[in-house]
mmCIF file of C-alpha atoms and ligand atoms in Angstrom:
data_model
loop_
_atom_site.group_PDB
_atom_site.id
_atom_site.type_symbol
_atom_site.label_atom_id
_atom_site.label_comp_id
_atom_site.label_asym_id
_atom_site.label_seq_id
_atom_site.Cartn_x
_atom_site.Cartn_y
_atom_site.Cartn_z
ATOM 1 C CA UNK A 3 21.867 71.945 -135.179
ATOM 2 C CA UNK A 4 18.403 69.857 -135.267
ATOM 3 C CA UNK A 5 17.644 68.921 -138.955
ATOM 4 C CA UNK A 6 14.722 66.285 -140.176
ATOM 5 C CA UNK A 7 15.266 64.591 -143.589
ATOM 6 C CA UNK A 8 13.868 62.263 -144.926
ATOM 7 C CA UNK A 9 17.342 59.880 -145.073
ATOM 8 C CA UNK A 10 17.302 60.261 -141.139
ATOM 9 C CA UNK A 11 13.851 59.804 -140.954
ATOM 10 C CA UNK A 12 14.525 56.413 -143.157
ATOM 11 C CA UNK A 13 17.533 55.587 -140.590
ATOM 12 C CA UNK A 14 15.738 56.040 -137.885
ATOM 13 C CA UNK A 15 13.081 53.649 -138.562
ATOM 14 C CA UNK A 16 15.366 51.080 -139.531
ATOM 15 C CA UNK A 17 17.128 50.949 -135.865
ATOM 16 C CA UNK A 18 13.464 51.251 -134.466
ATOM 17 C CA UNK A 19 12.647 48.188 -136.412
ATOM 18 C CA UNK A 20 15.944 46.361 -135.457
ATOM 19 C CA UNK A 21 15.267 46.621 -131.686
ATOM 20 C CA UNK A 22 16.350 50.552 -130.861
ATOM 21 C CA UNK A 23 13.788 51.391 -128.595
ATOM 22 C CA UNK A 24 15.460 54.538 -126.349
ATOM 23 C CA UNK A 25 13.378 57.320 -127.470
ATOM 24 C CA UNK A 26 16.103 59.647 -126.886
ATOM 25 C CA UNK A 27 18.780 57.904 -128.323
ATOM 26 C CA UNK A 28 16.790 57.744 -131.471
ATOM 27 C CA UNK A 29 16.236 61.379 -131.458
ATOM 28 C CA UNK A 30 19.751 62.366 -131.244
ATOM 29 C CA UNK A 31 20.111 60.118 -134.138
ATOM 30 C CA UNK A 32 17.589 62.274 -136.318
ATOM 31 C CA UNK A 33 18.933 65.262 -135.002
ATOM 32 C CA UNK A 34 22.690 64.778 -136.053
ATOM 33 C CA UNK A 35 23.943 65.423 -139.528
ATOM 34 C CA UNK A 36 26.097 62.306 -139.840
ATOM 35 C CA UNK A 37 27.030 63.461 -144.021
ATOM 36 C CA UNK A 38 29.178 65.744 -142.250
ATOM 37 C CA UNK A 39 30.823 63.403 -140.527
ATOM 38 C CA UNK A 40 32.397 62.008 -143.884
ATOM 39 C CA UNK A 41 34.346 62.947 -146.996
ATOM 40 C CA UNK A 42 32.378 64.864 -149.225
ATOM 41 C CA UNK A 43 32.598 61.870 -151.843
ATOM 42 C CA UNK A 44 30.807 59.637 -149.230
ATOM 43 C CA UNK A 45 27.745 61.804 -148.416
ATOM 44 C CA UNK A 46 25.306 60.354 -150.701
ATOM 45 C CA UNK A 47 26.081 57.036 -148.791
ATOM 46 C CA UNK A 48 25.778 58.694 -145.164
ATOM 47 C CA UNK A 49 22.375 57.789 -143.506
ATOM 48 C CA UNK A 50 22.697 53.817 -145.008
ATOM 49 C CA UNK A 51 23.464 51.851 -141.724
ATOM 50 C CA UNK A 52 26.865 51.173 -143.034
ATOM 51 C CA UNK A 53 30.502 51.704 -141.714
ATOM 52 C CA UNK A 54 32.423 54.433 -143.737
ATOM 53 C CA UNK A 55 36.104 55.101 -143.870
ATOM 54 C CA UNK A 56 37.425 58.187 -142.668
ATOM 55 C CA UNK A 57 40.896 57.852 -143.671
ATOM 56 C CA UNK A 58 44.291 56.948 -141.554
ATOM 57 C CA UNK A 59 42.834 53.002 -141.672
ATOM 58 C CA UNK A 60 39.826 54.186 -139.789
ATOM 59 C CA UNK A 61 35.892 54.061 -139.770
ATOM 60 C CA UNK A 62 33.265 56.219 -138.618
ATOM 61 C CA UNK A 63 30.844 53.114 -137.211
ATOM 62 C CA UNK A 64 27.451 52.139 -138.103
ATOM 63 C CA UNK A 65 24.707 53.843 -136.960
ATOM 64 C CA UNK A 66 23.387 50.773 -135.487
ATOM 65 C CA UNK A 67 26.026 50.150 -133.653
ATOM 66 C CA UNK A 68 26.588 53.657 -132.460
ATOM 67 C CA UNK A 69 22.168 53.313 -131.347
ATOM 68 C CA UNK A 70 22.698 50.169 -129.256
ATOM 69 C CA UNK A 71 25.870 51.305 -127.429
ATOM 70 C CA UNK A 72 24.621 54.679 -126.430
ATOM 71 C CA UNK A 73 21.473 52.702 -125.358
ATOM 72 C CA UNK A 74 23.031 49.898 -122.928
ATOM 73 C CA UNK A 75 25.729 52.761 -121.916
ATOM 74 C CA UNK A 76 22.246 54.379 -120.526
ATOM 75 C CA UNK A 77 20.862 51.529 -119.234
ATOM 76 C CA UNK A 78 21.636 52.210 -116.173
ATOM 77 C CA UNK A 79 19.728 55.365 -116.254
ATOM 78 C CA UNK A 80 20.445 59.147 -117.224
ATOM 79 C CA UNK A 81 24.208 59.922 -116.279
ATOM 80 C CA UNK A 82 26.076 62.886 -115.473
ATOM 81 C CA UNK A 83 29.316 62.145 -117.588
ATOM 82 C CA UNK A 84 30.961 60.115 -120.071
ATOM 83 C CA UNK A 85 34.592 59.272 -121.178
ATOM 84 C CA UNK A 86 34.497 58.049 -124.827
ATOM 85 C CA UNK A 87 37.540 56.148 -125.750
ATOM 86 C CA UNK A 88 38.087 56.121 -129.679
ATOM 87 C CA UNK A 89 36.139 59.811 -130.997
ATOM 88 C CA UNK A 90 37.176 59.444 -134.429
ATOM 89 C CA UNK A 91 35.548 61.795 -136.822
ATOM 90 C CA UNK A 92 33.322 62.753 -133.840
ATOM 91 C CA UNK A 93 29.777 61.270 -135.052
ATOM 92 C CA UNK A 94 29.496 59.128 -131.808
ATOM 93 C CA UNK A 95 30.568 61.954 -129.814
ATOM 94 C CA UNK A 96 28.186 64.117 -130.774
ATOM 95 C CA UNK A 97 25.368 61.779 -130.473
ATOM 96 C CA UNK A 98 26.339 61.363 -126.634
ATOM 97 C CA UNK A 99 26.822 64.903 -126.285
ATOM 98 C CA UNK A 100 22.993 65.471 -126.850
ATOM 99 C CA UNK A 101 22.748 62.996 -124.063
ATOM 100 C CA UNK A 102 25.100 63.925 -120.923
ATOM 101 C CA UNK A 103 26.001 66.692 -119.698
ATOM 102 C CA UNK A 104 29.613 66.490 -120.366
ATOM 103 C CA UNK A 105 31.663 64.496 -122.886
ATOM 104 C CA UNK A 106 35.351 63.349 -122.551
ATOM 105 C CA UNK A 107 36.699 62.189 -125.739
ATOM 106 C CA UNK A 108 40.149 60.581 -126.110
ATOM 107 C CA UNK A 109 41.998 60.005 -130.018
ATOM 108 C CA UNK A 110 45.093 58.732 -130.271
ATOM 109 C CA UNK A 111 45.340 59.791 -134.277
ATOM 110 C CA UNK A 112 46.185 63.509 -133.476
ATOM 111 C CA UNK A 113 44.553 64.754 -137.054
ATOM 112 C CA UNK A 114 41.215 62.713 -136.075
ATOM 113 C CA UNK A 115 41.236 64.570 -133.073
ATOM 114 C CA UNK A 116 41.171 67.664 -134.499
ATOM 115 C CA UNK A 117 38.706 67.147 -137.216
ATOM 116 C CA UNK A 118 36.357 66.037 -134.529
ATOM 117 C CA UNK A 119 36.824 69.179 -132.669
ATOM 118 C CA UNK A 120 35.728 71.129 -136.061
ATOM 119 C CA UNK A 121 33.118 68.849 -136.810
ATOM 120 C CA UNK A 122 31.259 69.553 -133.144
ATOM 121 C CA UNK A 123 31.941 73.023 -133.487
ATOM 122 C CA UNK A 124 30.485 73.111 -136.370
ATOM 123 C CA UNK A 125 27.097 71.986 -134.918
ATOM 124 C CA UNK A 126 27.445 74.258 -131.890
ATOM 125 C CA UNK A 127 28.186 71.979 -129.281
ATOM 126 C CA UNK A 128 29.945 73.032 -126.548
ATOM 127 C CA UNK A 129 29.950 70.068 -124.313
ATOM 128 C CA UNK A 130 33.203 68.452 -125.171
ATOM 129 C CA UNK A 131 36.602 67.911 -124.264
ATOM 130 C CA UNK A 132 38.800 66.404 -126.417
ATOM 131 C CA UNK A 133 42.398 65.205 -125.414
ATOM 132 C CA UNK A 134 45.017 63.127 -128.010
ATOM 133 C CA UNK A 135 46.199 60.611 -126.365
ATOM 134 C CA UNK A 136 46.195 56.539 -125.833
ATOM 135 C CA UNK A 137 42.843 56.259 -124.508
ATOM 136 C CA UNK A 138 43.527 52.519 -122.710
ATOM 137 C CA UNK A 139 44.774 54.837 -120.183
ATOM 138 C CA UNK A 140 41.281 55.940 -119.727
ATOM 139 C CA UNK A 141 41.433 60.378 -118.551
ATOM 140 C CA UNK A 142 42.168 60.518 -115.004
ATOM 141 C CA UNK A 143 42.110 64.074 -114.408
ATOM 142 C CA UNK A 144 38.487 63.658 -114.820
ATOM 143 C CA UNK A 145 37.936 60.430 -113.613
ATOM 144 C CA UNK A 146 35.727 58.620 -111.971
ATOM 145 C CA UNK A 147 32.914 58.532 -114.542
ATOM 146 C CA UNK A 148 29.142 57.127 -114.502
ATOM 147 C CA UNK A 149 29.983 55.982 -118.173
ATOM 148 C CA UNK A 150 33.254 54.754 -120.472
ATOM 149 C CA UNK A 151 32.656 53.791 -124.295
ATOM 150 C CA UNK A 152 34.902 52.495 -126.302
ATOM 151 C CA UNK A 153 34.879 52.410 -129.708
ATOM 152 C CA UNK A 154 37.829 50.368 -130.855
ATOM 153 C CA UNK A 155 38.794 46.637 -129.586
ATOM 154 C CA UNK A 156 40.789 45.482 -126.671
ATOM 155 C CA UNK A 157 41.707 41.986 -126.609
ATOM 156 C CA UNK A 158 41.312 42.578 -122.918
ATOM 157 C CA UNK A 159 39.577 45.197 -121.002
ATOM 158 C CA UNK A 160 41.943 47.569 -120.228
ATOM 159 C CA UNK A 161 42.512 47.708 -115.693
ATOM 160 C CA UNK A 162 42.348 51.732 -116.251
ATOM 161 C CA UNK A 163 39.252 51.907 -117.450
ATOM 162 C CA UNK A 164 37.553 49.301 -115.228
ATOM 163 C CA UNK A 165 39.914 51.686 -111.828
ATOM 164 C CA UNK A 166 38.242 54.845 -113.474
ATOM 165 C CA UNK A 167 34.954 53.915 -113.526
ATOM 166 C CA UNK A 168 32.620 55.008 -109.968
ATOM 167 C CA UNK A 169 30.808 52.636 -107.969
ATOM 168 C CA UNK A 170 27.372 51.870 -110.444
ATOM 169 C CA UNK A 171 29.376 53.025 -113.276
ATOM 170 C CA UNK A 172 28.725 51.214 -116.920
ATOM 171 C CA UNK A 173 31.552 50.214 -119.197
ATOM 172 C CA UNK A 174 30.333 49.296 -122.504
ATOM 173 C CA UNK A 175 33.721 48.054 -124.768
ATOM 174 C CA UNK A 176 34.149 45.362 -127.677
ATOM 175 C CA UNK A 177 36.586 42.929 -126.821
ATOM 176 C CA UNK A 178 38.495 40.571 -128.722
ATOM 177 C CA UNK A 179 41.792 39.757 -131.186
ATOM 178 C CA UNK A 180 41.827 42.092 -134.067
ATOM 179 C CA UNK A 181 40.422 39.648 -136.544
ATOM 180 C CA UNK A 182 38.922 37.375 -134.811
ATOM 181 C CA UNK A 183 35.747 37.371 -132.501
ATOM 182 C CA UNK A 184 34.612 39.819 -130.682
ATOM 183 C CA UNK A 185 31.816 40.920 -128.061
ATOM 184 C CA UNK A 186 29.970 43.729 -127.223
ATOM 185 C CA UNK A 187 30.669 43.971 -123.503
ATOM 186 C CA UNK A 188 28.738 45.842 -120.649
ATOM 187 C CA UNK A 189 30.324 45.981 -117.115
ATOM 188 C CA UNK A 190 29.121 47.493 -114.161
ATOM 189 C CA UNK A 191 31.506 48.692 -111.430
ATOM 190 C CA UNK A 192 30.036 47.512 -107.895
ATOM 191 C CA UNK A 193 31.402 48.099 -104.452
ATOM 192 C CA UNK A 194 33.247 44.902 -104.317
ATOM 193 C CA UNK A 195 33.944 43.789 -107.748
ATOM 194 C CA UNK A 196 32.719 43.916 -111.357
ATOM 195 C CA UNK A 197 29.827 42.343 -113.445
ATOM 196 C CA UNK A 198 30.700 41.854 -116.538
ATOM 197 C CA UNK A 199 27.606 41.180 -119.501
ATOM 198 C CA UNK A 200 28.621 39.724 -123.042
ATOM 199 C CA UNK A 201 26.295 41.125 -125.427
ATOM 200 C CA UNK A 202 26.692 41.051 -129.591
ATOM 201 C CA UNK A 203 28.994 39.983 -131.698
ATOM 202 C CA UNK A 204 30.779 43.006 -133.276
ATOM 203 C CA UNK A 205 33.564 43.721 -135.745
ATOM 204 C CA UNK A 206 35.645 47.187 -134.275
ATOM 205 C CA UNK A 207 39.207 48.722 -135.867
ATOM 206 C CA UNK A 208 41.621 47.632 -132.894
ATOM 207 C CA UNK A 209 42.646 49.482 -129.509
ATOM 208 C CA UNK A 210 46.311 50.239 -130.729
ATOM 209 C CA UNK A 211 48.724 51.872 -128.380
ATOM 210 C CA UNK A 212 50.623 54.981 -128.272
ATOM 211 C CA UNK A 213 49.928 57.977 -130.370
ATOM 212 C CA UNK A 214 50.195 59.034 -133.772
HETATM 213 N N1 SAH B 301 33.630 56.740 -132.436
HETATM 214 C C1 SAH B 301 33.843 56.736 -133.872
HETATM 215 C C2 SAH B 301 34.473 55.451 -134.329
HETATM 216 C C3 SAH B 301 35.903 55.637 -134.528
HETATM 217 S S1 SAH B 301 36.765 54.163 -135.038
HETATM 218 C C4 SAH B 301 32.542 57.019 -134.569
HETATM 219 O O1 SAH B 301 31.751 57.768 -134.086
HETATM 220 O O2 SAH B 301 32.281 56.553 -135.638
HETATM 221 C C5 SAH B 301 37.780 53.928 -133.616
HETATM 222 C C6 SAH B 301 38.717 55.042 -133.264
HETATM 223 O O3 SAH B 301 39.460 54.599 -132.129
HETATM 224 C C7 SAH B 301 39.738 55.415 -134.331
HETATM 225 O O4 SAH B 301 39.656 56.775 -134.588
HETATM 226 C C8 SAH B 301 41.066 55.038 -133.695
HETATM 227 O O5 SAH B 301 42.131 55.883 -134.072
HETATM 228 C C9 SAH B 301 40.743 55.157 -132.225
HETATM 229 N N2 SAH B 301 41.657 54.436 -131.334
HETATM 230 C C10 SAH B 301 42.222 53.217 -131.500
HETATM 231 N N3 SAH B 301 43.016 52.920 -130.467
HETATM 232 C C11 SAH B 301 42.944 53.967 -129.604
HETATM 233 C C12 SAH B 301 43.548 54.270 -128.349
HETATM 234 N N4 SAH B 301 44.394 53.420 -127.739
HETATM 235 N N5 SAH B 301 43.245 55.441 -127.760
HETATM 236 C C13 SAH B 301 42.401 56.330 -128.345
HETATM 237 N N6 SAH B 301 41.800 56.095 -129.541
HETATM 238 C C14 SAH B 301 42.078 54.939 -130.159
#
């Protein structure tokens, strides 16, 4: 699946010169075909450091955005597993599957869902489970993890994800009212309680519940 063009090479630099600085989180970035990620009409548009839509109201998010969360979500150092709340099209996903070992991805739009799966396929990588379902319920048959990320807003962290994280563990989630403000949050699970860091200020689809 590795590729070099000149848009990612373009990209790249861009999130290098905005503060990016995880080697390997910039390399998955040059490695991962995000045009495929989108409609067919959006390609040409697909390595500016935009937000696209990707239909049913949703958005596949900015590169930028997708750099600096898979960077503080490996702050911590190199980790094991990762539940992903919010996989979308998949683009995320498949950056964070060149980073873990394993991937747990949880859509609650069942089509999304499944154009992820084809999209990763696609690119021959293996590493991924996918499940439809209201992610603020976090994945407990696989649970604890090392690592959530969400990519869609609570207004307040949901208690399943923080319960499913391990000891050491590293939320990163926005959080805040649909259109008002909202921060980039990092929150590490220790033995007694939780830390909780507010980073950026962000601008994510909501966390909506139930399925559709
Ligand atoms: N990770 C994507 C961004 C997707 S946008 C990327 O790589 O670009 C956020 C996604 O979160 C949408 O697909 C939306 O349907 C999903 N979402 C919103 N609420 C959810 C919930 N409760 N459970 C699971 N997914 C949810």
């Amino acid at each position: 699946m590795i590729t070099s063009h000149p848009p990612h090479e373009r990209l790249v630099k861009n999130l290098y010169a905005q503060g990016i600085q995880n080697k390997a989180v910039l390399e998955a970035i040059r490695a991962t075909p995000r045009h495929l990620f989108v409609d067919k009409s959006l390609s040409r548009h697909a390595y500016a450091d935009h937000p696209l839509p990707i239909g049913y109201g949703q958005t596949i998010s900015q590169p930028y955005i997708v750099a600096r969360m898979t960077e503080v979500l490996l702050s911590q150092g190199p980790l094991s597993k990762v539940l992903e709340i919010g996989t979308g099209c998949g683009y995320q996903t498949a950056i964070l599957a060149q980073l873990v070992n394993q991937v747990y991805t949880v859509e609650r739009i069942k089509d999304l869902s499944l154009q992820a799966r084809d999209n990763l396929n696609a690119l021959g990588i293996t590493n991924v489970q996918f499940c439809h379902a209201d992610g603020q319920w976090g994945w407990v048959d696989y649970a604890p993890y090392p690592g959530i990320i969400v990519t869609a807003a609570p207004s307040t962290i949901p208690e399943n994800l923080l319960e499913q994280l391990t000891i050491g563990g590293c939320l990163v989630i926005p959080v805040g009212p649909t259109y008002g403000p909202q921060v980039l949050s990092k929150v590490i699970r220790t033995r007694s309680s939780y830390e909780q860091y507010q980073l950026d200020h962000v601008s994510f689809v909501p966390l909506c519940k139930g399925t559709s």
